[in-house]
Amino acid sequence: MSASLQKQNIVSNFRQISSNKLILAVSCYLVLILNYPFLAKTFSAIVNSADYNVLFLISVPVLFICVFNIIQSMIAIGGFLKPVLIAMVVISSIIAYATLNYGTVFDFAMVQNVVESDSAEAFSYVNLTAIVFILMFGVVPALFIALAKIKKQSILTACINRSKVIGLCIIIVGLIGFSYFANYASVGRNNRDLVHYITPFKLFDASYKYATRHFFSPPREFLELDSTPFLKSSNGNPRVTVVLLGETARAQNFSLNGYEKDTNRFTKDLEIVSFLNISSCGTATAVSVPCMFSRLSKSEYDKQIANSQQNALDVAHLAGVDVLWIDNNNGSCKGVCNRISHIEISPDSQSKYCDGEYCLDEILLTELDKKLKNITHKDTLIVMHMMGSHGPTYYRRYPTNKRIFEPDCPRSDIQNCTNEELVNSYDNTISYTDFVVSQVISRLLQLDESTGSQSTMLYVSDHGESLGEKGVYLHGLPYAFAPAEQTHVPLLFWQDPENSSFSLDCLQNQAQLIASHDNFFDTLLGVLSVQSKLYQKHNDLIAKCKGDSRIAFKQGYGIQTNEETK
C-alpha cells in the first residue's frame, strides 16, 4: 500500500466516530450544557445542605451523564442513531431556552397548556433571542451529528460494544448510588422541584402521561350531578350577572389591594369590593378555568372527571338561567362552555380592536351590548373570557391611548427589558382590564336604570404571573413550588347599590378572609340565587351578607333609604 493511501486511510479513520462515542458526546453535551438550569439548582441545593461533600457534588454530572448514556444507548440503535440524537439536542435546546429565560418547567400541566394553545399564542414566544439561542445550541450541534461519519461495524460487534458501554455505565451509577445514597435522598427529599428541570426527560415523561390520559383513556359517561336545580324567586325584576374571567392577572398589582401604582383608576370610585386573599386552582388557564367552574376542589380536580360532569354553568342553565359565554381568549373555554350558548371572537374580525392575531378586550363590550339589548329571560348570566394580561407580549394587550405607565416593554423577549419597563407594560394591561371592568359596570347601571333590573358583576382571574422575581417569568410552574405571584389572584364583586341586598360592611369583612377558586362554584350559584343540592353555603363568600340587608348596604354607600326618610 502506498504512503499516500495509508495517509488517506488514517485521515478517514480519524474523521470517523463510533456510535458509542457519539452517544457519549451527546450525553455530555445534554448534561453539562443544556441541563445547566438543573445542575445549577442542584449544585446550589448541595452547597447549602448541612452534609456538603465535594465528591458528592462532582458525582452529580457523572451520574447523569451515565444515565443519559444508558437511555440513549438503548433507543439510538441502527438507523435511529442520528434521528434520536438530533431530536434530543434540538428539543433540549428549546426547553433550555424557556427554562433559562422564563423559568418554565415542562411538567404535565405545561404540556397540557402547550397542546391547548393556538398558533398565535405559540408564535408570541418567537423572537430574535430565541431563534439565535436555538440555532447555536440546537441546530448547529444537530448539524454536527447529521454530518458525522459513523464507523461501520458488524451487528454482533456493535451489540457487544454497546452492551459493554451500558454495563460500564450501570456499574458507575451503582457505585455512585452506593457511596452517596443518603446524600441524594436528602437533597431529593428537601428539593422535590429539581426533578422537574431534568431536560428533556421530564418533558417526555409528562408528554407520555398526557397522551395516555387524553388519547388512550376510555371516554367517561357524562354525569348529571343535580337534575332538579331551580331559581329562588325574585321581586319580579330581571336579574343580570356578568362574570369577567380575567387572564394572568395577579392580585398584588391591583391598587384596590394596596398596590402603590394607580392601576384601578377607572373603578376606584365604583364601590367595588376586592377580596384580598384568593388563591388560584392552578398556574395555567388549562387547569384553573375548568377547575374553578367545577364542583371538584383543587385537591380533587381531575380534568377528565370535570369535563364529564355538570359544572356551575350547566347547573345554572338547567335551573333556568340564560347563560352565554363570550370568548376573547383564543376561542377556548377549556370545555366549560361546551353545553351552553357561546360566542368565539375571531382575531380576523373586521373590528378596530382586532389585528388578525389578537383582539383587544374592548371587543367584548360590543358583544355585551348586543346581549343586553336582547335579554330574553328573567335571569341572565354572561361570562366574558378576557385576553387580559396574557404574556409575553403584554404590550399588545392595551391600545396606545391606554399606555399610562411608561417606559413600557414593546417586545416578546421580556427578559431583555428592564424591570421598570416590564412592570410598566404589565401594569398597563391591568389598568386596561380595569377600564373594561368600568365599562361593563357603566352598561349595567344604564340597564338597571332603564329596565329596573338587578345587576351584578364578578371579576376573577384564572392565575397570576411572574415578572422576573427570582429569575422566573410568565406562569405555569408546578403548583407545589409556584411563587405567590402566580397563585394569588384578584376577585372583585360589584352590585348596583340602588337594587342591592348586600351589606357593604359585611362584604368588606368577608373580603379579608383567606379563600380560593374552590369558593367560586358556590359563590356564583349564590349570586344567581340558584338552589341546588350541590350548593354549599359555607363556601359562598357572600352568603353571609345576603338577605334582608338592603338598608345596611345602602347605608354603607351613604345612600338614604325610604325607611330613613319617613
Coordinates of C-alpha atoms in Angstrom, one line a residue:
M1 CA 0.0 0.0 0.0
S2 CA 1.4 3.4 -1.0
A3 CA 2.2 6.0 1.7
S4 CA -0.4 8.4 0.3
L5 CA -3.1 5.7 0.5
Q6 CA -2.1 4.9 4.1
K7 CA -2.2 8.6 5.0
Q8 CA -5.7 8.9 3.4
N9 CA -7.0 5.9 5.4
I10 CA -5.6 7.3 8.7
V11 CA -7.3 10.7 8.0
S12 CA -10.5 8.9 7.0
N13 CA -10.4 6.8 10.2
F14 CA -9.7 10.0 12.3
R15 CA -12.7 11.7 10.9
Q16 CA -15.0 8.7 11.7
I17 CA -16.5 8.2 15.1
S18 CA -18.0 5.2 16.7
S19 CA -21.7 5.3 17.5
N20 CA -20.9 4.8 21.2
K21 CA -18.6 7.8 21.3
L22 CA -21.2 9.9 19.5
I23 CA -23.8 8.9 22.1
L24 CA -21.4 9.7 24.9
A25 CA -20.5 13.1 23.4
V26 CA -24.2 14.0 23.1
S27 CA -24.9 12.8 26.6
C28 CA -22.1 15.1 27.9
Y29 CA -23.5 18.0 25.9
L30 CA -27.0 17.4 27.1
V31 CA -26.0 17.2 30.8
L32 CA -23.2 19.8 31.0
I33 CA -24.7 22.4 28.7
L34 CA -28.4 22.1 28.1
N35 CA -29.1 20.9 31.6
Y36 CA -27.4 23.9 33.1
P37 CA -30.6 25.0 35.0
F38 CA -30.9 21.6 36.6
L39 CA -27.2 21.4 37.5
A40 CA -27.2 25.0 38.8
K41 CA -30.2 24.4 41.1
T42 CA -28.8 21.0 42.2
F43 CA -25.3 22.4 43.0
S44 CA -26.9 25.2 44.9
A45 CA -29.0 22.8 46.9
I46 CA -26.0 20.6 47.7
V47 CA -23.7 23.5 48.7
N48 CA -26.4 24.9 51.0
S49 CA -27.0 21.5 52.6
A50 CA -25.6 20.5 56.0
D51 CA -23.7 17.5 54.7
Y52 CA -22.0 19.2 51.8
N53 CA -19.5 17.0 50.2
V54 CA -17.2 18.0 47.2
L55 CA -17.0 14.4 45.9
F56 CA -20.8 14.1 46.1
L57 CA -21.1 17.4 44.1
I58 CA -18.8 16.1 41.4
S59 CA -20.7 12.8 41.2
V60 CA -23.9 14.5 40.1
P61 CA -22.9 15.3 36.5
V62 CA -21.1 12.0 36.2
L63 CA -24.2 10.1 37.4
F64 CA -26.5 11.9 34.9
I65 CA -24.1 11.5 32.0
C66 CA -24.1 7.8 32.6
V67 CA -27.9 7.7 33.0
F68 CA -28.4 9.7 29.8
N69 CA -25.9 7.5 28.1
I70 CA -27.8 4.3 29.1
I71 CA -31.1 5.7 27.9
Q72 CA -29.8 6.9 24.6
S73 CA -27.8 3.7 24.0
M74 CA -30.9 1.7 24.4
I75 CA -33.0 3.7 21.9
A76 CA -30.5 5.2 19.4
I77 CA -30.0 1.9 17.6
G78 CA -29.1 1.4 13.9
G79 CA -30.8 3.8 11.6
F80 CA -32.4 5.6 14.6
L81 CA -29.0 6.7 15.9
K82 CA -28.8 10.2 14.3
P83 CA -32.6 11.0 14.3
V84 CA -32.8 10.2 18.1
L85 CA -29.7 12.2 19.0
I86 CA -30.7 15.1 16.8
A87 CA -34.2 15.2 18.3
M88 CA -32.8 15.1 21.8
V89 CA -30.5 18.0 21.1
V90 CA -33.0 20.2 19.4
I91 CA -35.8 19.6 21.8
S92 CA -33.5 20.1 24.7
S93 CA -32.3 23.4 23.3
I94 CA -35.9 24.7 23.1
I95 CA -36.6 23.6 26.7
A96 CA -33.3 25.1 27.9
Y97 CA -34.2 28.4 26.4
A98 CA -37.6 28.5 28.0
T99 CA -36.2 27.4 31.4
L100 CA -33.2 29.8 31.3
N101 CA -35.1 32.8 30.2
Y102 CA -38.6 32.4 31.7
G103 CA -38.1 29.7 34.4
T104 CA -40.5 27.5 32.6
V105 CA -40.9 23.9 33.8
F106 CA -42.3 21.3 31.3
D107 CA -44.5 19.2 33.6
F108 CA -47.9 17.6 32.9
A109 CA -49.8 20.9 33.3
M110 CA -47.4 22.7 31.0
V111 CA -47.7 20.0 28.3
Q112 CA -51.4 20.4 28.6
N113 CA -51.1 24.1 28.3
V114 CA -48.9 23.9 25.2
V115 CA -51.1 21.4 23.4
E116 CA -54.2 23.5 24.0
S117 CA -52.6 26.8 22.9
D118 CA -53.2 28.1 19.4
S119 CA -50.6 29.2 16.8
A120 CA -50.9 32.9 17.7
E121 CA -50.1 32.3 21.3
A122 CA -47.2 29.9 20.4
F123 CA -45.7 32.4 18.0
S124 CA -45.8 35.2 20.6
Y125 CA -42.8 33.4 22.2
V126 CA -40.7 33.6 19.0
N127 CA -38.2 36.4 18.9
L128 CA -34.6 37.0 17.8
T129 CA -33.1 36.0 21.1
A130 CA -35.0 32.6 21.0
I131 CA -34.0 32.0 17.3
V132 CA -30.3 32.7 17.9
F133 CA -30.2 30.6 21.1
I134 CA -31.9 27.5 19.4
L135 CA -29.7 27.9 16.3
M136 CA -26.5 28.0 18.4
F137 CA -27.3 25.3 21.0
G138 CA -29.7 23.1 19.0
V139 CA -29.4 23.4 15.2
V140 CA -25.6 23.7 14.9
P141 CA -24.9 20.7 17.2
A142 CA -27.6 18.8 15.3
L143 CA -25.8 19.5 12.0
F144 CA -22.5 18.1 13.5
I145 CA -24.4 14.9 14.4
A146 CA -26.0 14.7 11.0
L147 CA -22.7 15.1 9.2
A148 CA -20.7 12.8 11.5
K149 CA -19.3 9.7 9.8
I150 CA -20.1 6.6 11.8
K151 CA -17.6 3.7 11.9
K152 CA -19.1 0.7 10.3
Q153 CA -19.3 -2.5 12.5
S154 CA -20.9 -5.8 12.2
I155 CA -24.2 -6.2 14.1
L156 CA -22.6 -8.6 16.5
T157 CA -19.6 -6.3 17.2
A158 CA -21.9 -3.3 17.6
C159 CA -24.1 -5.2 20.1
I160 CA -21.2 -6.4 22.2
N161 CA -19.6 -2.9 22.3
R162 CA -22.9 -1.3 23.1
S163 CA -23.5 -3.8 25.9
K164 CA -20.1 -3.1 27.3
V165 CA -20.8 0.7 27.4
I166 CA -24.2 0.2 29.1
G167 CA -22.7 -2.3 31.6
L168 CA -19.9 0.1 32.5
C169 CA -22.4 3.0 33.0
I170 CA -24.6 0.8 35.2
I171 CA -21.6 -0.1 37.3
I172 CA -20.7 3.6 37.7
V173 CA -24.3 4.5 38.6
G174 CA -24.3 1.7 41.1
L175 CA -21.1 2.8 42.7
I176 CA -22.2 6.4 43.0
G177 CA -25.6 5.3 44.4
F178 CA -24.0 3.0 46.9
S179 CA -21.5 5.7 48.0
Y180 CA -23.9 8.7 48.2
F181 CA -27.4 7.2 48.5
A182 CA -28.0 9.2 51.7
N183 CA -26.9 12.4 50.1
Y184 CA -29.0 12.0 47.1
A185 CA -32.0 11.0 49.2
S186 CA -31.6 14.1 51.4
V187 CA -31.2 16.5 48.6
G188 CA -34.1 15.0 46.7
R189 CA -36.4 14.9 49.7
N190 CA -35.7 18.6 50.5
N191 CA -35.8 19.8 46.9
R192 CA -38.6 18.0 45.2
D193 CA -38.7 20.6 42.4
L194 CA -35.3 19.5 41.0
V195 CA -36.7 16.6 39.0
H196 CA -38.9 19.0 37.0
Y197 CA -35.7 20.6 35.5
I198 CA -34.2 17.4 34.0
T199 CA -34.1 18.1 30.3
P200 CA -35.6 16.6 28.1
F201 CA -36.8 13.5 30.0
K202 CA -39.2 15.4 32.3
L203 CA -40.9 16.6 29.1
F204 CA -41.0 13.1 27.7
D205 CA -42.5 11.7 30.9
A206 CA -45.1 14.5 31.1
S207 CA -46.0 14.0 27.4
Y208 CA -46.4 10.3 27.8
K209 CA -48.8 10.8 30.8
Y210 CA -50.7 13.5 28.9
A211 CA -51.1 11.3 25.8
T212 CA -52.1 8.3 27.9
R213 CA -54.8 10.2 29.8
H214 CA -56.2 12.2 26.9
F215 CA -56.0 10.0 23.9
F216 CA -55.9 6.4 25.2
S217 CA -58.3 6.5 28.2
P218 CA -61.8 5.3 27.6
P219 CA -64.4 8.1 27.4
R220 CA -66.4 8.7 30.6
E221 CA -70.2 8.8 30.7
F222 CA -71.5 12.3 31.4
L223 CA -72.7 12.6 35.0
E224 CA -75.6 14.8 35.9
L225 CA -74.9 15.8 39.5
D226 CA -78.2 17.6 40.0
S227 CA -81.2 17.1 37.7
T228 CA -83.5 19.5 39.6
P229 CA -81.8 22.8 40.4
F230 CA -84.2 25.8 40.5
L231 CA -84.1 29.6 40.9
K232 CA -85.1 31.3 44.1
S233 CA -88.0 33.7 43.3
S234 CA -87.1 37.4 43.0
N235 CA -89.1 40.6 43.4
G236 CA -90.2 40.3 39.8
N237 CA -87.4 42.4 38.3
P238 CA -85.0 40.8 35.8
R239 CA -81.5 39.9 37.1
V240 CA -78.4 40.1 35.0
T241 CA -75.0 38.8 36.2
V242 CA -71.7 39.4 34.3
V243 CA -68.7 37.3 35.1
L244 CA -65.4 38.8 33.8
L245 CA -63.0 35.9 33.6
G246 CA -59.6 37.6 33.7
E247 CA -56.3 36.2 32.3
T248 CA -53.0 36.2 34.0
A249 CA -53.8 39.0 36.5
R250 CA -52.0 38.9 39.8
A251 CA -53.6 40.4 42.8
Q252 CA -50.6 42.3 44.1
N253 CA -50.7 44.7 41.1
F254 CA -54.2 45.9 41.8
S255 CA -54.3 49.3 43.6
L256 CA -57.6 48.2 45.0
N257 CA -55.5 45.8 47.0
G258 CA -52.9 48.4 48.1
Y259 CA -50.6 48.5 45.1
E260 CA -48.7 51.8 45.0
K261 CA -49.4 52.5 41.4
D262 CA -52.9 53.6 40.4
T263 CA -53.8 50.6 38.3
N264 CA -57.5 50.8 39.2
R265 CA -58.2 54.4 38.5
F266 CA -61.3 53.6 36.5
T267 CA -63.1 51.6 39.1
K268 CA -61.8 53.0 42.4
D269 CA -64.9 55.2 42.9
L270 CA -67.4 52.5 41.9
E271 CA -67.7 50.8 45.3
I272 CA -66.2 47.6 44.2
V273 CA -65.4 45.0 46.9
S274 CA -62.0 43.4 46.3
F275 CA -61.3 40.1 48.0
L276 CA -57.7 40.3 49.1
N277 CA -56.7 36.7 49.8
I278 CA -57.8 34.5 46.9
S279 CA -55.6 31.7 45.6
S280 CA -56.0 30.0 42.2
C281 CA -56.7 26.4 41.4
G282 CA -53.7 26.2 39.1
T283 CA -51.0 28.2 37.4
A284 CA -52.3 27.9 33.9
T285 CA -55.6 28.5 32.1
A286 CA -56.0 24.9 31.1
V287 CA -56.2 23.9 34.7
S288 CA -57.7 26.9 36.5
V289 CA -60.6 27.7 34.3
P290 CA -62.3 24.3 34.3
C291 CA -61.3 23.8 37.9
M292 CA -63.0 27.0 39.2
F293 CA -66.3 26.2 37.5
S294 CA -66.2 22.6 38.6
R295 CA -67.7 21.1 41.8
L296 CA -64.4 19.5 42.4
S297 CA -62.0 21.2 44.8
K298 CA -58.3 21.9 43.9
S299 CA -57.2 18.8 45.8
E300 CA -59.8 16.6 43.9
Y301 CA -59.5 18.2 40.5
D302 CA -59.1 16.0 37.5
K303 CA -59.8 17.3 34.0
Q304 CA -61.3 14.2 32.7
I305 CA -63.7 14.0 35.7
A306 CA -64.5 17.7 35.5
N307 CA -65.3 17.5 31.8
S308 CA -67.6 14.5 32.2
Q309 CA -69.9 16.1 34.8
Q310 CA -72.0 19.2 35.3
N311 CA -70.2 22.4 36.1
A312 CA -71.6 25.6 37.6
L313 CA -72.8 26.9 34.2
D314 CA -74.6 23.7 33.4
V315 CA -76.4 23.8 36.8
A316 CA -77.4 27.4 36.3
H317 CA -78.6 26.8 32.8
L318 CA -80.7 23.8 33.9
A319 CA -82.2 25.9 36.7
G320 CA -83.5 28.4 34.1
V321 CA -80.7 31.0 33.8
D322 CA -80.0 32.1 30.2
V323 CA -76.2 31.5 30.1
L324 CA -73.9 33.0 27.4
W325 CA -70.1 32.6 27.2
I326 CA -68.2 35.2 25.1
D327 CA -64.6 34.3 24.5
N328 CA -61.7 36.6 23.5
N329 CA -59.0 34.2 24.8
N330 CA -58.0 32.2 21.7
G331 CA -61.6 30.9 21.4
S332 CA -61.1 28.4 24.1
C333 CA -63.3 27.9 27.2
K334 CA -61.3 24.7 28.1
G335 CA -64.5 22.7 27.9
V336 CA -66.5 24.8 30.4
C337 CA -68.9 26.3 27.8
N338 CA -69.4 23.1 25.7
R339 CA -73.1 22.7 26.7
I340 CA -74.2 26.3 26.7
S341 CA -74.5 29.1 24.2
H342 CA -71.1 30.6 23.4
I343 CA -69.5 33.1 21.0
E344 CA -65.9 32.8 20.0
I345 CA -64.5 36.1 18.9
S346 CA -62.2 35.7 15.9
P347 CA -59.0 37.7 15.6
D348 CA -59.9 38.1 11.9
S349 CA -63.0 40.1 12.8
Q350 CA -63.4 43.3 10.9
S351 CA -63.1 45.3 14.0
K352 CA -60.8 48.2 15.0
Y353 CA -60.0 46.1 18.1
C354 CA -58.5 43.1 16.2
D355 CA -55.2 42.8 14.3
G356 CA -55.6 39.3 12.8
E357 CA -53.8 37.6 15.7
Y358 CA -55.5 39.1 18.8
C359 CA -58.4 41.3 19.8
L360 CA -58.3 43.9 22.5
D361 CA -60.8 43.2 25.3
E362 CA -63.0 46.2 24.3
I363 CA -64.4 43.9 21.6
L364 CA -66.2 42.1 24.4
L365 CA -68.2 45.2 25.1
T366 CA -69.5 45.1 21.6
E367 CA -70.9 41.6 22.2
L368 CA -72.1 42.6 25.6
D369 CA -74.1 45.5 24.2
K370 CA -75.8 43.1 21.7
K371 CA -76.8 40.7 24.5
L372 CA -78.1 43.5 26.9
K373 CA -80.3 44.7 24.1
N374 CA -81.8 41.3 23.7
I375 CA -82.5 40.0 27.3
T376 CA -84.9 37.1 26.9
H377 CA -85.0 35.6 30.3
K378 CA -85.7 36.8 33.8
D379 CA -82.3 35.6 34.9
T380 CA -79.2 36.1 32.7
L381 CA -75.6 35.1 33.1
I382 CA -73.0 36.5 30.7
V383 CA -69.4 35.1 31.1
M384 CA -66.7 37.1 29.2
H385 CA -63.4 35.4 28.9
M386 CA -60.7 38.1 28.6
M387 CA -57.3 38.2 26.9
G388 CA -56.3 40.3 29.9
S389 CA -52.6 40.3 30.7
H390 CA -51.5 37.3 28.7
G391 CA -47.8 37.4 28.1
P392 CA -45.1 37.6 26.9
T393 CA -46.4 40.2 24.5
Y394 CA -48.0 42.4 27.2
Y395 CA -47.7 45.5 25.0
R396 CA -50.3 44.0 22.6
R397 CA -53.0 43.8 25.3
Y398 CA -53.7 47.5 25.6
P399 CA -54.2 50.3 23.0
T400 CA -51.8 53.2 22.7
N401 CA -54.2 55.6 24.3
K402 CA -54.2 53.4 27.4
R403 CA -50.4 53.3 27.8
I404 CA -50.4 55.0 31.1
F405 CA -47.2 53.7 32.6
E406 CA -44.0 54.4 30.7
P407 CA -41.5 53.4 29.5
D408 CA -43.0 50.0 28.7
C409 CA -41.6 46.9 27.1
P410 CA -42.7 46.6 23.4
R411 CA -41.1 43.1 22.8
S412 CA -41.7 39.5 23.5
D413 CA -38.2 38.7 24.8
I414 CA -39.2 40.3 28.1
Q415 CA -36.1 39.1 29.9
N416 CA -34.2 41.7 27.9
C417 CA -36.3 44.6 29.1
T418 CA -35.5 46.5 32.3
N419 CA -37.6 45.6 35.3
E420 CA -39.3 49.0 35.2
E421 CA -40.2 48.6 31.5
L422 CA -41.6 45.1 32.1
V423 CA -43.7 46.0 35.1
N424 CA -45.0 49.1 33.4
S425 CA -46.2 47.0 30.5
Y426 CA -47.9 44.6 32.8
D427 CA -49.4 47.3 34.8
N428 CA -50.8 48.8 31.6
T429 CA -52.6 45.6 31.0
I430 CA -54.1 45.6 34.5
S431 CA -55.2 49.3 34.0
Y432 CA -56.8 48.4 30.7
T433 CA -58.6 45.5 32.2
D434 CA -59.8 47.9 34.9
F435 CA -61.1 50.2 32.1
V436 CA -63.1 47.3 30.6
V437 CA -64.5 46.4 34.0
S438 CA -65.6 50.0 34.5
Q439 CA -67.3 50.0 31.1
V440 CA -69.2 46.8 32.0
I441 CA -70.4 48.4 35.2
S442 CA -71.5 51.5 33.3
R443 CA -73.6 49.4 31.0
L444 CA -75.1 47.5 33.8
L445 CA -76.1 50.7 35.6
Q446 CA -77.7 52.0 32.5
L447 CA -79.6 48.7 32.1
D448 CA -80.8 48.9 35.7
E449 CA -82.0 52.4 35.3
S450 CA -83.9 51.7 32.1
T451 CA -85.4 48.3 33.0
G452 CA -85.4 48.2 36.7
S453 CA -83.2 45.1 36.7
Q454 CA -80.8 44.0 39.3
S455 CA -77.2 43.7 38.0
T456 CA -74.2 42.0 39.5
M457 CA -70.6 41.9 38.3
L458 CA -67.9 39.4 39.3
Y459 CA -64.3 39.6 38.1
V460 CA -61.8 36.8 38.8
S461 CA -58.5 35.9 37.2
D462 CA -57.5 32.3 36.4
H463 CA -53.9 32.6 37.7
G464 CA -51.2 35.2 38.2
E465 CA -47.9 35.9 36.6
S466 CA -44.2 36.1 37.5
L467 CA -42.4 39.3 36.3
G468 CA -38.8 38.3 36.8
E469 CA -38.9 37.7 40.6
K470 CA -36.1 35.2 41.4
G471 CA -35.4 34.9 37.7
V472 CA -38.9 33.5 36.9
Y473 CA -41.2 34.9 34.2
L474 CA -44.7 34.2 33.0
H475 CA -46.7 31.3 34.7
G476 CA -47.2 27.6 34.7
L477 CA -44.8 26.4 37.3
P478 CA -45.9 23.3 39.2
Y479 CA -48.2 24.5 42.0
A480 CA -46.2 22.8 44.7
F481 CA -43.4 25.4 44.3
A482 CA -45.0 28.1 42.3
P483 CA -44.5 31.6 43.8
A484 CA -47.4 33.7 45.2
E485 CA -47.1 35.9 42.1
Q486 CA -48.6 33.0 40.1
T487 CA -51.2 31.8 42.5
H488 CA -52.5 35.0 44.3
V489 CA -55.4 36.3 42.1
P490 CA -57.9 39.1 42.3
L491 CA -61.6 38.6 42.9
L492 CA -63.9 41.7 42.6
F493 CA -67.6 42.0 43.4
W494 CA -70.0 44.7 42.4
Q495 CA -73.7 45.1 42.6
D496 CA -75.9 48.1 41.7
P497 CA -76.3 49.8 45.1
E498 CA -79.7 51.0 44.2
N499 CA -81.0 47.5 44.0
S500 CA -78.7 45.5 46.2
S501 CA -79.5 43.2 49.1
F502 CA -76.0 43.0 50.4
S503 CA -74.4 44.8 53.4
L504 CA -71.3 46.7 52.3
D505 CA -69.7 46.4 55.8
C506 CA -70.3 42.7 55.8
L507 CA -68.8 42.3 52.3
Q508 CA -65.7 44.3 53.3
N509 CA -65.2 41.9 56.3
Q510 CA -65.7 38.9 54.1
A511 CA -63.1 40.3 51.7
Q512 CA -60.4 39.8 54.3
L513 CA -61.0 36.0 54.5
I514 CA -58.5 33.5 53.1
A515 CA -60.3 31.8 50.2
S516 CA -59.6 30.3 46.8
H517 CA -61.1 29.2 43.5
D518 CA -62.7 26.4 45.5
N519 CA -65.2 29.1 46.7
F520 CA -66.2 30.2 43.2
F521 CA -68.7 27.5 42.3
D522 CA -70.8 28.2 45.4
T523 CA -70.4 32.0 45.2
L524 CA -71.6 32.1 41.6
L525 CA -74.6 29.9 42.4
G526 CA -75.3 32.1 45.4
V527 CA -75.2 35.3 43.3
L528 CA -77.5 33.7 40.7
S529 CA -79.9 32.6 43.5
V530 CA -79.7 29.0 42.1
Q531 CA -81.0 26.4 44.6
S532 CA -79.2 23.1 44.1
K533 CA -78.1 20.1 46.2
L534 CA -74.6 20.9 45.0
Y535 CA -74.6 24.3 46.6
Q536 CA -72.5 24.6 49.8
K537 CA -73.4 27.8 51.7
H538 CA -70.3 27.8 53.8
N539 CA -68.2 28.0 50.7
D540 CA -70.2 31.0 49.3
L541 CA -68.1 34.1 50.0
I542 CA -71.0 36.5 50.1
A543 CA -73.9 34.3 51.5
K544 CA -73.5 35.8 55.0
C545 CA -74.0 39.3 53.5
K546 CA -77.1 38.4 51.6
G547 CA -80.7 38.7 52.8
D548 CA -82.8 41.4 54.2
S549 CA -79.9 43.8 54.5
R550 CA -80.6 46.2 51.7
I551 CA -80.8 49.1 54.2
A552 CA -77.4 48.3 55.7
F553 CA -75.9 48.1 52.2
K554 CA -77.3 51.4 51.2
Q555 CA -76.1 52.9 54.4
G556 CA -72.6 51.6 53.6
Y557 CA -72.8 53.7 50.4
G558 CA -74.1 56.7 52.2
I559 CA -77.5 56.4 50.5
Q560 CA -80.6 57.4 52.3
T561 CA -83.4 54.7 52.2
N562 CA -87.1 55.3 52.2
E563 CA -87.3 53.9 55.7
E564 CA -84.9 56.6 56.9
T565 CA -86.8 59.5 55.3
K566 CA -90.2 58.5 56.7

